Amino acid sequence: MTERTFHVDGRLVPESEATVNIRDRGFLYGDGVFETLRVYDGEIFEWEAHADRLARSLATLDFEETMPPVTDLRQRVLDTVAANEFADAYARLSMTRGVQPGKLTPESRVDPTITVIVSELPRGGTDGDDVWDGPATLRTVETRRIPSEALPADAKTHNYLNGTLARLDLQESDADEAIMLDTDGNVTEGATSNLFFVDAGQLKTPSTDLDVLPGITRDVVLDLAREEGFPVETGQYSLAEVREADEAFVTNTTWEVRPVTAVDGHDVEAGPMTKLLAKLFDEYVERTHY
Ligand code: PDD
């Protein structure tokens, strides 16, 4: 396999030379933010929404004034994809508080570290293969979602220990995505995905007023469902409601719409609303990119 090219602080470099300083706060403290992006036919899916979320995440960490112009960031991603001659790709854009002389307290002068890594990711599309091997099986884990009072859930930071612990909880099971509850026992989301379920013809997903990352895919799916005239509700749900659902699916940038076939050992159907929404999503991608 030929070596990939990545982007580090404004320069395209071979993967083997794509390094950051060992004192970078993104490494020392998880003090950085990122976006996982999907590139379809050389163009970034929902770029404006990702750029807005990146800016909001940076504002939470209070170094948003160092964010380069959005067009510059977009270009770094596109240049990296082009340098690898990919048409359909996964890209991760990261921005950390960089190296600082002090200890934990952040200094106001920030020289951020900005990186882009990419890998080829063929599109499923209306007649291709999905990127996942099969439908998701979910299991509720003991690890609770970090309350937003401690770490705002709407910021996509480098600190993914919460999700990592949730995935470790799955190790002895056959499940491949976690259901994480908040500290009050409400269903929130997966370790790296938003959760939807269908109850008596109504599409439901936990509200972003809870400790939930406002997923870009989640927003697109909600819009598509509303356009199709499906009854949609965002709210506060118990585990029992998800376990008894007629259908369920999870969403994220790489999986797109991924059906769920089991929740805590209860069979769930990859039913008609899931299939239709997956198809509408594929058509939306094709309409906007090809
Ligand atoms: N994760 N919730 C969490 C905790 C996530 O980490 C993600 C995405 C999502 C879905 O968001 P979006 O639709 O914007 O991808 C929800 C990405 C895939 C990641 O961690 O790389």
Coordinates of C-alpha atoms in Angstrom, one line a residue, residues 2 14 38 43 52 56 73 89 100 106 117 168 190 194 221 224 252 264 277 287-288 290:
T2 CA 1.4 3.4 -0.9
P14 CA 3.9 11.7 4.2
R38 CA -17.1 12.3 5.0
E43 CA -16.6 17.2 -1.7
D52 CA -20.2 25.4 12.9
R56 CA -18.8 25.8 19.0
L73 CA -9.8 24.7 6.9
A89 CA -13.0 9.3 1.9
Q100 CA 2.3 25.9 25.9
P106 CA -4.2 27.3 29.6
I117 CA -5.8 12.6 8.4
L168 CA -14.5 -1.6 26.9
G190 CA -23.9 5.4 21.6
N194 CA -26.8 8.9 17.9
V221 CA -32.0 12.2 9.2
L224 CA -35.4 13.9 5.8
N252 CA -22.9 8.8 12.5
D264 CA -29.8 -6.0 25.2
L277 CA -34.6 6.6 5.8
R287 CA -28.5 14.5 -5.1
T288 CA -26.0 16.8 -3.3
Y290 CA -23.0 13.4 -7.8

